[in-house]
Short mmCIF file of C-alpha atoms and ligand atoms in Angstrom, two decimals:
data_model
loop_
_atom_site.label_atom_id
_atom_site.label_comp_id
_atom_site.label_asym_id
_atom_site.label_seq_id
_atom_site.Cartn_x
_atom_site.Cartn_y
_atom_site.Cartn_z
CA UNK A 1 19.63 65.99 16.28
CA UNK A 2 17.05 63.72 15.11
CA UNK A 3 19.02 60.67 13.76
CA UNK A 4 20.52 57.30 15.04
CA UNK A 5 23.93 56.44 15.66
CA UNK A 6 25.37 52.76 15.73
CA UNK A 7 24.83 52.87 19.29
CA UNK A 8 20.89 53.07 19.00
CA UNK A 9 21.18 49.91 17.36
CA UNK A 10 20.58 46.33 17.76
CA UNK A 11 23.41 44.35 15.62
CA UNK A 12 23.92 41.06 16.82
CA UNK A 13 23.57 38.05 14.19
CA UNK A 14 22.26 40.92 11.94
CA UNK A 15 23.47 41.52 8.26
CA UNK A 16 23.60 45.37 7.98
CA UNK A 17 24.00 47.01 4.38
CA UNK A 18 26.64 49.83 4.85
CA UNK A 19 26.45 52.54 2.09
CA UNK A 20 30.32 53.94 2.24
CA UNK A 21 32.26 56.58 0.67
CA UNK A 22 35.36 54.41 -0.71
CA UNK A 23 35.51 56.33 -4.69
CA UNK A 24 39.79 56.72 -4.00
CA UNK A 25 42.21 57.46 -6.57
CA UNK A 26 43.31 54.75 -9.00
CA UNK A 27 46.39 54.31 -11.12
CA UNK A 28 47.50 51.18 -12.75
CA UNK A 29 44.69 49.30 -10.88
CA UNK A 30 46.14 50.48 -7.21
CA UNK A 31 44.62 53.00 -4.82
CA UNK A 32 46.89 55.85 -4.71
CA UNK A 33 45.24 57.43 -1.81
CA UNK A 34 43.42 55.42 0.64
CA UNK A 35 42.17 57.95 3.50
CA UNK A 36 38.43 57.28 1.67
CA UNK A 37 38.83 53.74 2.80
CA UNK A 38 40.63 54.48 6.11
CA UNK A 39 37.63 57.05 7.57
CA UNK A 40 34.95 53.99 6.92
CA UNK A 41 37.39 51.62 8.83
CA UNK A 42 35.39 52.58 13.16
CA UNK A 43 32.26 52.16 11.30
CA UNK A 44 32.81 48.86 10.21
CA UNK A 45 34.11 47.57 12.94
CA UNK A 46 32.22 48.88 15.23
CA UNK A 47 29.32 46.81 13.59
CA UNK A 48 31.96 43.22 13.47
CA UNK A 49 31.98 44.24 17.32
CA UNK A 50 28.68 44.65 17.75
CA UNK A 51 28.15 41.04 16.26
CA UNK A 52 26.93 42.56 13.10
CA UNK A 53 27.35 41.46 9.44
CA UNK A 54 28.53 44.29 7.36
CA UNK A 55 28.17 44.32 3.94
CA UNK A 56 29.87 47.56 1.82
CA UNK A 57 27.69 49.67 -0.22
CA UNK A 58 29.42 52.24 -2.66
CA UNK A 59 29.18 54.27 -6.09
CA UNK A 60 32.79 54.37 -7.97
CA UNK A 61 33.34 57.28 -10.96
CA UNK A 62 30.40 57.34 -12.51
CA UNK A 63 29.76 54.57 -15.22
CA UNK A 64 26.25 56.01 -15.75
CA UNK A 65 24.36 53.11 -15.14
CA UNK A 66 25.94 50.89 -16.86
CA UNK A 67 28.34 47.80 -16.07
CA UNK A 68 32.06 49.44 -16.93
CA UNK A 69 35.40 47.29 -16.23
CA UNK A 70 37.64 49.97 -15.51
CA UNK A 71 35.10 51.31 -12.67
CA UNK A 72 34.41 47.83 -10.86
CA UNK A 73 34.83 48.40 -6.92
CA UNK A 74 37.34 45.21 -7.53
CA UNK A 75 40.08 47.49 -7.26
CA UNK A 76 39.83 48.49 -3.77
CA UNK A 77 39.93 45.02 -2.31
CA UNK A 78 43.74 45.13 -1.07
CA UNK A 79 43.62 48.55 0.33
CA UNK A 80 40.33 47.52 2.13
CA UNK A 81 41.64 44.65 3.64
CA UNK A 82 44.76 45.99 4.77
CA UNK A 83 42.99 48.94 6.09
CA UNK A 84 40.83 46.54 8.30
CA UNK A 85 43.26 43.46 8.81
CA UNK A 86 40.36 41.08 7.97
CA UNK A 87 39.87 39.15 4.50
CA UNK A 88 36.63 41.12 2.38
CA UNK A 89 34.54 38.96 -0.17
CA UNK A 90 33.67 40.90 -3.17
CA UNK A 91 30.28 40.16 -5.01
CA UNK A 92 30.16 41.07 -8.68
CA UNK A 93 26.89 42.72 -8.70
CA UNK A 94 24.83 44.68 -4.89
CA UNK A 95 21.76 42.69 -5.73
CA UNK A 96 20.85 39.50 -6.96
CA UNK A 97 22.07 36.56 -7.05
CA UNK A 98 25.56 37.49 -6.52
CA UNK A 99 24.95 39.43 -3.51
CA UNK A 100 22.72 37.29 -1.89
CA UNK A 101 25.55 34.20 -2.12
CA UNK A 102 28.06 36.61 -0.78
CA UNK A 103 25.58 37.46 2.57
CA UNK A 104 24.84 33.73 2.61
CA UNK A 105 28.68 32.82 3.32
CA UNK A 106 29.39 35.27 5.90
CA UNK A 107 31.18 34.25 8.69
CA UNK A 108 31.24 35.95 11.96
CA UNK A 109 34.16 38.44 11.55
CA UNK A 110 33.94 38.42 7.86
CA UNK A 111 32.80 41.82 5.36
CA UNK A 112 31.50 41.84 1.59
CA UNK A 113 32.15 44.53 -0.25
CA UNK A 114 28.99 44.66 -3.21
CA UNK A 115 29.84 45.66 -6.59
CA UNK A 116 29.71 48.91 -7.56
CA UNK A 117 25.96 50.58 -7.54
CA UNK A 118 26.01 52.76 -9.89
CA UNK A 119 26.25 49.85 -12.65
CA UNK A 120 22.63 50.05 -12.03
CA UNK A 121 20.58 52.78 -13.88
CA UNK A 122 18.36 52.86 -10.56
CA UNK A 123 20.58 53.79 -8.25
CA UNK A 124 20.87 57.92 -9.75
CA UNK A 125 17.59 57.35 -10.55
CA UNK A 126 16.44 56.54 -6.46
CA UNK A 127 14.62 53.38 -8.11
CA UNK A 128 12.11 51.91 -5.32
CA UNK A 129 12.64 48.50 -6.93
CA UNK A 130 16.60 48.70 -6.76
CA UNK A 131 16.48 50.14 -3.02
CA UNK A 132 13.82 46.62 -2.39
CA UNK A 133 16.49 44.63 -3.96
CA UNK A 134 19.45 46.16 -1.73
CA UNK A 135 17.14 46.32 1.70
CA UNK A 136 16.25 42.60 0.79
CA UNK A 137 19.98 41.88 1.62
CA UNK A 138 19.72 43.25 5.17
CA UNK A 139 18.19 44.13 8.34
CA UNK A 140 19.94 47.65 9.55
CA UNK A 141 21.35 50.19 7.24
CA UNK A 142 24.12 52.43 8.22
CA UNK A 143 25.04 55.33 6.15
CA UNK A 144 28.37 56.35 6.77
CA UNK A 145 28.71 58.54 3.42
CA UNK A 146 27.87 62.40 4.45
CA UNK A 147 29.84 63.31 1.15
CA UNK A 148 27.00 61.75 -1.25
CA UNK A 149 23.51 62.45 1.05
CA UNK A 150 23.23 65.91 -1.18
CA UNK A 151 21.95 63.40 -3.48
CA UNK A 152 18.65 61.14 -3.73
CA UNK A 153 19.96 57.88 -4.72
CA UNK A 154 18.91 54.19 -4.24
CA UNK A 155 21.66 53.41 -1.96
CA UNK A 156 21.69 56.62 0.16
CA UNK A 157 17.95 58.00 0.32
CA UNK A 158 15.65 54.98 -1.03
CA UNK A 159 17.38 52.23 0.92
CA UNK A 160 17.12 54.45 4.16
CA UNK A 161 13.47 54.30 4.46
CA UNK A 162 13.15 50.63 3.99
CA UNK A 163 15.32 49.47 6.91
CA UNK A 164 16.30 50.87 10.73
CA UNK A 165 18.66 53.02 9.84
CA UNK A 166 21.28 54.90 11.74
CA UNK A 167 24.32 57.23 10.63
CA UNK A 168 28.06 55.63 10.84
CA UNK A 169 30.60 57.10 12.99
CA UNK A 170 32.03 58.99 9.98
CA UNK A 171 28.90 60.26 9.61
CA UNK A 172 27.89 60.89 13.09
CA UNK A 173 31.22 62.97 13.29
CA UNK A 174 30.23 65.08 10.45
CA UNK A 175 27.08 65.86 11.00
CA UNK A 176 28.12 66.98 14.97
CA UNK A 177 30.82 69.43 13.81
CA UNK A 178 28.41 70.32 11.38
CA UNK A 179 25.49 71.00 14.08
CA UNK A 180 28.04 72.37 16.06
CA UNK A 181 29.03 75.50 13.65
CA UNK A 182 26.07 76.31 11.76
CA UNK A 183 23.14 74.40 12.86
CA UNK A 184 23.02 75.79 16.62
CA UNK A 185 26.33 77.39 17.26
CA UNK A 186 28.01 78.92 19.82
CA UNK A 187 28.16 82.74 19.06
CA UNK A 188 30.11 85.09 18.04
CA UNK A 189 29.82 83.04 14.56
CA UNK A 190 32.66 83.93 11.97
CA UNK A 191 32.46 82.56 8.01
CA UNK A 192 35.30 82.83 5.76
CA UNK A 193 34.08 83.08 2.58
CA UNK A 194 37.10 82.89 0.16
CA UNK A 195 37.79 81.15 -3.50
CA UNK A 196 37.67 82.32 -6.79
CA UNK A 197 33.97 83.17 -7.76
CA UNK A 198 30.86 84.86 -6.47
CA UNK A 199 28.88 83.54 -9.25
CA UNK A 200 29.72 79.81 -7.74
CA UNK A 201 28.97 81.07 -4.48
CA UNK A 202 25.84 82.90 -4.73
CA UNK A 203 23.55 80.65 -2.19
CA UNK A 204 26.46 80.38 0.05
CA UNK A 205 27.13 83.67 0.95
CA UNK A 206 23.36 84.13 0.89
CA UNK A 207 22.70 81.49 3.68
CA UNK A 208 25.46 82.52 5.71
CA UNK A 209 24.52 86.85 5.85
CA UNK A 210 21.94 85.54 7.37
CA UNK A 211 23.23 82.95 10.10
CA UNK A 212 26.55 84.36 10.99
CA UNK A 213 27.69 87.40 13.42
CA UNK A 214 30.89 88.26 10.84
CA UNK A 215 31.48 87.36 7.19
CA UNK A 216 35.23 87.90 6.08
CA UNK A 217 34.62 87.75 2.56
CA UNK A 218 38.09 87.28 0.64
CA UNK A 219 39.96 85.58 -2.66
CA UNK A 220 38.71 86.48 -6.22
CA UNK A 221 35.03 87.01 -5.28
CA UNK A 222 35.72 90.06 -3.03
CA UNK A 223 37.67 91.91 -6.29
CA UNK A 224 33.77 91.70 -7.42
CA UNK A 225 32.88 93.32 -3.92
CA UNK A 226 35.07 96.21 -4.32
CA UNK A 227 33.60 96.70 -8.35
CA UNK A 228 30.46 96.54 -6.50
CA UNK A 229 31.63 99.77 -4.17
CA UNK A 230 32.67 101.84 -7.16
CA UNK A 231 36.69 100.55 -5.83
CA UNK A 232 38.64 99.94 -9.25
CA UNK A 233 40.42 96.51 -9.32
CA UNK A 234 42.59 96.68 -12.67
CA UNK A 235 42.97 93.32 -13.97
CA UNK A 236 42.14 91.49 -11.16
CA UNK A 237 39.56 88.62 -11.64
CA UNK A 238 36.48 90.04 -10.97
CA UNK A 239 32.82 89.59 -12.42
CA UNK A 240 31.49 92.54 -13.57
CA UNK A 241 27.95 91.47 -14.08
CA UNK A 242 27.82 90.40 -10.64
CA UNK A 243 28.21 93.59 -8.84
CA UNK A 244 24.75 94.07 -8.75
CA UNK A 245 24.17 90.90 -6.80
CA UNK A 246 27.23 91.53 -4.67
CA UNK A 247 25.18 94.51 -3.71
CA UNK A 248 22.45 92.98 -2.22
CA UNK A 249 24.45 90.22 -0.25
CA UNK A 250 25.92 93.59 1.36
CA UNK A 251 22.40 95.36 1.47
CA UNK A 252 20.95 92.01 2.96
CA UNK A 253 24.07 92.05 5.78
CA UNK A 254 23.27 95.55 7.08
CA UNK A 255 19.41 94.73 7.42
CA UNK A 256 20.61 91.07 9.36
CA UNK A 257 23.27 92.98 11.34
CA UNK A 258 25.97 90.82 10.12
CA UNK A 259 29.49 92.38 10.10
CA UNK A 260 31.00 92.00 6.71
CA UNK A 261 34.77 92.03 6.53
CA UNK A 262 36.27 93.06 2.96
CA UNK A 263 39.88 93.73 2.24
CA UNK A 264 41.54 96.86 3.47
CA UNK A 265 44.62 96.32 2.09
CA UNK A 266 45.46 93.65 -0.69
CA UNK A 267 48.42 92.12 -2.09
CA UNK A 268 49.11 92.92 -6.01
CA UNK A 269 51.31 91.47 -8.62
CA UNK A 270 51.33 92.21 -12.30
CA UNK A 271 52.04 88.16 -13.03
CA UNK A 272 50.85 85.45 -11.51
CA UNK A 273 53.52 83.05 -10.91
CA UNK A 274 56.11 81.92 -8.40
CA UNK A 275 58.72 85.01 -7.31
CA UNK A 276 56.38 87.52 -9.27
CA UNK A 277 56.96 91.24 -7.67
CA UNK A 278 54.26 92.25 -5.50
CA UNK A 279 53.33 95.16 -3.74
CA UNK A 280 51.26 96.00 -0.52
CA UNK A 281 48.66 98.46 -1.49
CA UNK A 282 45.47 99.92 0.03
CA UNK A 283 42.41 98.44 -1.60
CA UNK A 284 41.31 101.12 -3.51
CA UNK A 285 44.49 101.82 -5.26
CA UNK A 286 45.16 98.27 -7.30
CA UNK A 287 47.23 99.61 -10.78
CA UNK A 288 45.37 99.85 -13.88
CA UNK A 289 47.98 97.12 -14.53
CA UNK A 290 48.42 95.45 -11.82
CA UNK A 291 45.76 92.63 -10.45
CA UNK A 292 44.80 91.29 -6.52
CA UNK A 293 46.60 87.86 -5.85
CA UNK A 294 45.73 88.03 -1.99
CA UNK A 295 44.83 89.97 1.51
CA UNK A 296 47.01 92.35 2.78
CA UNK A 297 48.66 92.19 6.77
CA UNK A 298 46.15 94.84 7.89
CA UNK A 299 43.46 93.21 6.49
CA UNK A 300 44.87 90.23 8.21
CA UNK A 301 44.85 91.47 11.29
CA UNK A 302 41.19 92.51 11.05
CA UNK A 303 40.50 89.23 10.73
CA UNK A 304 42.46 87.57 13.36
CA UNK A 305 41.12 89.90 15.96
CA UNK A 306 37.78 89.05 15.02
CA UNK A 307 38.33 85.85 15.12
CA UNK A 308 39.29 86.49 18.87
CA UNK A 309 35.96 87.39 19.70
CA UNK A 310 34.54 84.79 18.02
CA UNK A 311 33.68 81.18 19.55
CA UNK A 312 32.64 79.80 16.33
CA UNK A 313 34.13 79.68 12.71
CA UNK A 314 33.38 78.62 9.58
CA UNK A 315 35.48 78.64 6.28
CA UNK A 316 35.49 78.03 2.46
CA UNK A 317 37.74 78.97 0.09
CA UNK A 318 41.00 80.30 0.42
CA UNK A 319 41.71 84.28 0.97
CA UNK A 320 44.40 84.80 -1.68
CA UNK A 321 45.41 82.62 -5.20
CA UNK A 322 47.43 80.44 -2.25
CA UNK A 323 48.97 77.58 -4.69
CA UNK A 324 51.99 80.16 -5.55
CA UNK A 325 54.01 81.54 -3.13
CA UNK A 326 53.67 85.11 -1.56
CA UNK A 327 49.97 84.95 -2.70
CA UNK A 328 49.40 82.58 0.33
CA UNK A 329 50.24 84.25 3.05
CA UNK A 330 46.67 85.87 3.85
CA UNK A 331 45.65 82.64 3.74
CA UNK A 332 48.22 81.21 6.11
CA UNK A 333 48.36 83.77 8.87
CA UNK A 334 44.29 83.48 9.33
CA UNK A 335 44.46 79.77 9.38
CA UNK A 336 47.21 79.85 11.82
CA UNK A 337 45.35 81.91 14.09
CA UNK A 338 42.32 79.47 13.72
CA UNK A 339 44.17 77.03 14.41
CA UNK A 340 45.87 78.34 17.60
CA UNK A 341 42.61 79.85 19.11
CA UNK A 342 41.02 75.94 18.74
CA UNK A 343 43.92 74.55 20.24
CA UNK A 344 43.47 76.74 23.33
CA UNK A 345 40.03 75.68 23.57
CA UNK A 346 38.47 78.91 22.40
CA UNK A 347 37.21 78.53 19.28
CA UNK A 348 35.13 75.53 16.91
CA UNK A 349 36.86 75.44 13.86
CA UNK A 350 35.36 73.43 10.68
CA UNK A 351 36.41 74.19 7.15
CA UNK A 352 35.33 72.52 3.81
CA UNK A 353 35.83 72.47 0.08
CA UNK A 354 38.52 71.14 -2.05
CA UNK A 355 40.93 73.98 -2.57
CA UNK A 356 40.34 75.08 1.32
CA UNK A 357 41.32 71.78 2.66
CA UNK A 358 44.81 71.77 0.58
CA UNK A 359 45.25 75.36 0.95
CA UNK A 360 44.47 74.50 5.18
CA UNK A 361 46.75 71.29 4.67
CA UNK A 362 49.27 73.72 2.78
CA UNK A 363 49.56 76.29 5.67
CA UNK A 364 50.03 73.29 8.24
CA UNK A 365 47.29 74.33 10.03
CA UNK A 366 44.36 71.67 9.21
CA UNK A 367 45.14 69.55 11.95
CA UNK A 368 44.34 72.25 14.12
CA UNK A 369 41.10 72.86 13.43
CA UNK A 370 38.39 71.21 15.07
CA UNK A 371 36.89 69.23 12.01
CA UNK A 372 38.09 69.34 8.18
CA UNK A 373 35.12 67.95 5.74
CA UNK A 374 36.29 66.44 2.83
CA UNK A 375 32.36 65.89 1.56
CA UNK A 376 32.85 68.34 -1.42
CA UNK A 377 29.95 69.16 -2.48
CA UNK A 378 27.59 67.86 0.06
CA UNK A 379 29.89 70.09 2.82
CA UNK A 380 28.96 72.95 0.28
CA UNK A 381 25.29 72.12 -0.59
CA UNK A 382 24.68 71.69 4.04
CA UNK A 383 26.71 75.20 3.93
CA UNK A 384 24.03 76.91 1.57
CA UNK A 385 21.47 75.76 3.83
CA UNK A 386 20.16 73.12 1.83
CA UNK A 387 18.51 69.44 3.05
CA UNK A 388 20.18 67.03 2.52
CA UNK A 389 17.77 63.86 1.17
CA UNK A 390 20.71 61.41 2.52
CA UNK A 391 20.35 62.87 5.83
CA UNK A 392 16.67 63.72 6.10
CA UNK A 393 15.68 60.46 5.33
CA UNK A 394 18.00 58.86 8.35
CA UNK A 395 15.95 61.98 10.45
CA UNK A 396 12.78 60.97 9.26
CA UNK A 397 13.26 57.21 10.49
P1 LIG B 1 37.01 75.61 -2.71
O1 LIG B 1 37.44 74.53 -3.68
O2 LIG B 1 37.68 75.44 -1.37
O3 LIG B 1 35.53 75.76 -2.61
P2 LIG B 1 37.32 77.66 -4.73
O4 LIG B 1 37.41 76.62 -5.79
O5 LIG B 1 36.12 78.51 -4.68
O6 LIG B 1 37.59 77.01 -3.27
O7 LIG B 1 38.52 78.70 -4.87
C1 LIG B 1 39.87 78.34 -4.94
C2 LIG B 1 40.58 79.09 -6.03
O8 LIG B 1 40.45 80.51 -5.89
C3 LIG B 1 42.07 78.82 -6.00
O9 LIG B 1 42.43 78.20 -7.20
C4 LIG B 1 42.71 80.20 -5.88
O10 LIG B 1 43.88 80.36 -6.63
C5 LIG B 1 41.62 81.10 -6.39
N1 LIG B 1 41.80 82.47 -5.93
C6 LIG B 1 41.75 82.94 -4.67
N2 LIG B 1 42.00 84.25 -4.61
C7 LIG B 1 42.22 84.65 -5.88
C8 LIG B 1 42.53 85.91 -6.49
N3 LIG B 1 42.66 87.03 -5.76
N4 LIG B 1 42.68 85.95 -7.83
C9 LIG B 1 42.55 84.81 -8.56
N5 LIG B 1 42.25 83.61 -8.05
C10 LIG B 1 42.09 83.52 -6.72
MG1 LIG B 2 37.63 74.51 -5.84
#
């Protein structure tokens, strides 16, 4: 791992520009949800300990460039204060003069939060002039926001190669578990590859045939696997015109000797919705009528034994439709079992995406797991295998 933490660096007396992750939930101008804002709170005070000035870096919705009321960063002052039980001075714009009066004031102890970045057209835009500006403010950039580094902006990729710059702790813990479970893993590797889609998942399960030991491939997309093995799926949500391409993710698995794990038995139901009847069938006998809402308990207990052997796993997206009740029991039992093999020290457990991390919150089991990413799409775009510019350019430093 090629990248700096906040202890490779030298903070004392020294003003360091801190690009965070703080776009929370807002109704009625109050945070509704303020774990955003809690996860940045080691960071910044590990730099106050270190003697460092940090000053608070962030995008909020996305006002395209362009100075929008309702999106000013304003909003999160309270929560950010409580949060870190010290007073935050807001500047109304993260350049200029505004900024620069802000930095001038600081007092030892003290935090600015800059104005929202994204007012400025430069910042999607990775504007060299707009980074200058921001790096002008500082002398050490931390970037503590793993959840936008999938994209090439000012205050995440452009402002990184101007100053020292080192990850933040919420970063540095992000980009460990994510080493840890993909990058150079411990093996046997498991990936759960669940949700509703193949077509939104192409790249994913693409990467991962080709990195992991085991692929338990469940939810919606693997109705399109069994289409793809001449296995009728009635009216299950499937894509038709993706068989083909399902196809060569399982062509591509036998020639990388990856184990892929389908459903043997699935769960049907001829509504979806809460209390609907459902039936236990084998996987090649879903009625005409009838469509796949989730895993069956053999096919469940396929995958908990492999996840026995296994010392690593990965997951993303859920193994059954799990927001209505039976149709998340697949999805329960595995997570369970992933969460009790961690807890007895036998397994590395990280999970990602939005639906995964209720559906893991859901089953009770996320805080069982070794780490839960809430990056989105950034968690998605590092699980596809791609760079990410945020990240490279804190590597290339
Ligand atoms: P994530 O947000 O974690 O990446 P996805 O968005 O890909 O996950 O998938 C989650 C969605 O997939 C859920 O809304 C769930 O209901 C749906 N889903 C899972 N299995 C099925 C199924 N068999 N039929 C229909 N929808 C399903
Ligand atoms: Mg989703």
């Amino acid at each position: 791992m090629a990248w700096k933490t906040l202890d490779d660096m030298d903070l004392a007396g020294k003003t360091a520009p801190v690009r965070v992750d703080i776009n929370v939930p807002v109704e009625d101008g109050r945070v509704t949800d303020a774990t955003r804002i809690e996860k940045i709170v080691p960071t910044v005070k590990d730099i106050l300990a270190k003697g460092g000035k940090p000053i608070l870096l962030a995008h909020f919705g996305r006002p395209k460039g362009q100075r929008v009321e309702g999106m000013s960063l304003k909003v999160t002052l309270p929560a950010l204060e409580a949060a870190l039980g010290t007073t935050v001075t807001f500047a109304e714009d993260c350049i200029g003069l505004p900024a620069k009066t802000a930095v001038a004031g600081m007092q030892p102890g003290q935090v600015v939060l800059l104005e929202n970045t994204r007012f400025h057209p430069g910042e999607e835009k990775n504007d060299p002039q707009l980074a200058a500006a921001m790096a002008a403010l500082g002398e050490v950039y931390v970037n503590d926001a793993f959840s936008a580094a999938h994209r090439a902006h000012a205050s995440t990729e452009g402002l990184a190669r101007l100053l020292p710059a080192c990850a933040g702790r919420l970063m540095e813990a992000e980009l460990t578990a994510l080493e840890a479970a993909l990058g150079n893993p411990e093996r046997p590797v498991a990936a759960v590859v669940g949700g509703a889609k193949v077509s939104t998942k192409l790249e994913l399960l693409g990467n991962l045939v080709a990195k992991v030991d085991h692929l338990v491939i469940g939810g919606g997309m693997a109705n399109t696997f069994l289409l793809a093995q001449g296995v009728e799926v009635g009216q299950s949500l499937a894509e038709r015109d993706m068989t083909g391409t399902a196809r060569e993710i399982l062509d591509k698995a036998r020639e990388t000797g990856c184990n892929v794990i389908l459903p043997q038995d699935v769960v049907v139901a001829r509504e979806f919705k809460a209390g609907a009847e459902s039936q236990i069938v084998a996987a090649d006998a879903c009625p005409a009528d009838a469509m796949i809402l989730d895993a069956g308990p053999q096919t469940v207990e396929t995958i908990c034994a492999t996840f026995e052997t296994c010392k690593t796993l990965i997951w993303n997206g859920p193994l059954g439709a799990f927001e209505i009740e039976p149709f998340d029991a697949a999805t329960n039992a595995a997570a369970a079992k992933a969460a009790e093999l961690t807890r007895a020290g036998a397994l590395i457990s990280v999970a990602g995406g939005g639906d995964t991390v209720a559906a893991l919150n859901r089953a009770g089991a996320a805080a069982g797991f070794t780490y839960i990413s809430t990056a989105g799409g950034a968690f998605l775009e590092w699980m596809e295998g791609k760079a990410l510019p945020g990240v490279e350019a804190l590597e290339a430093e």
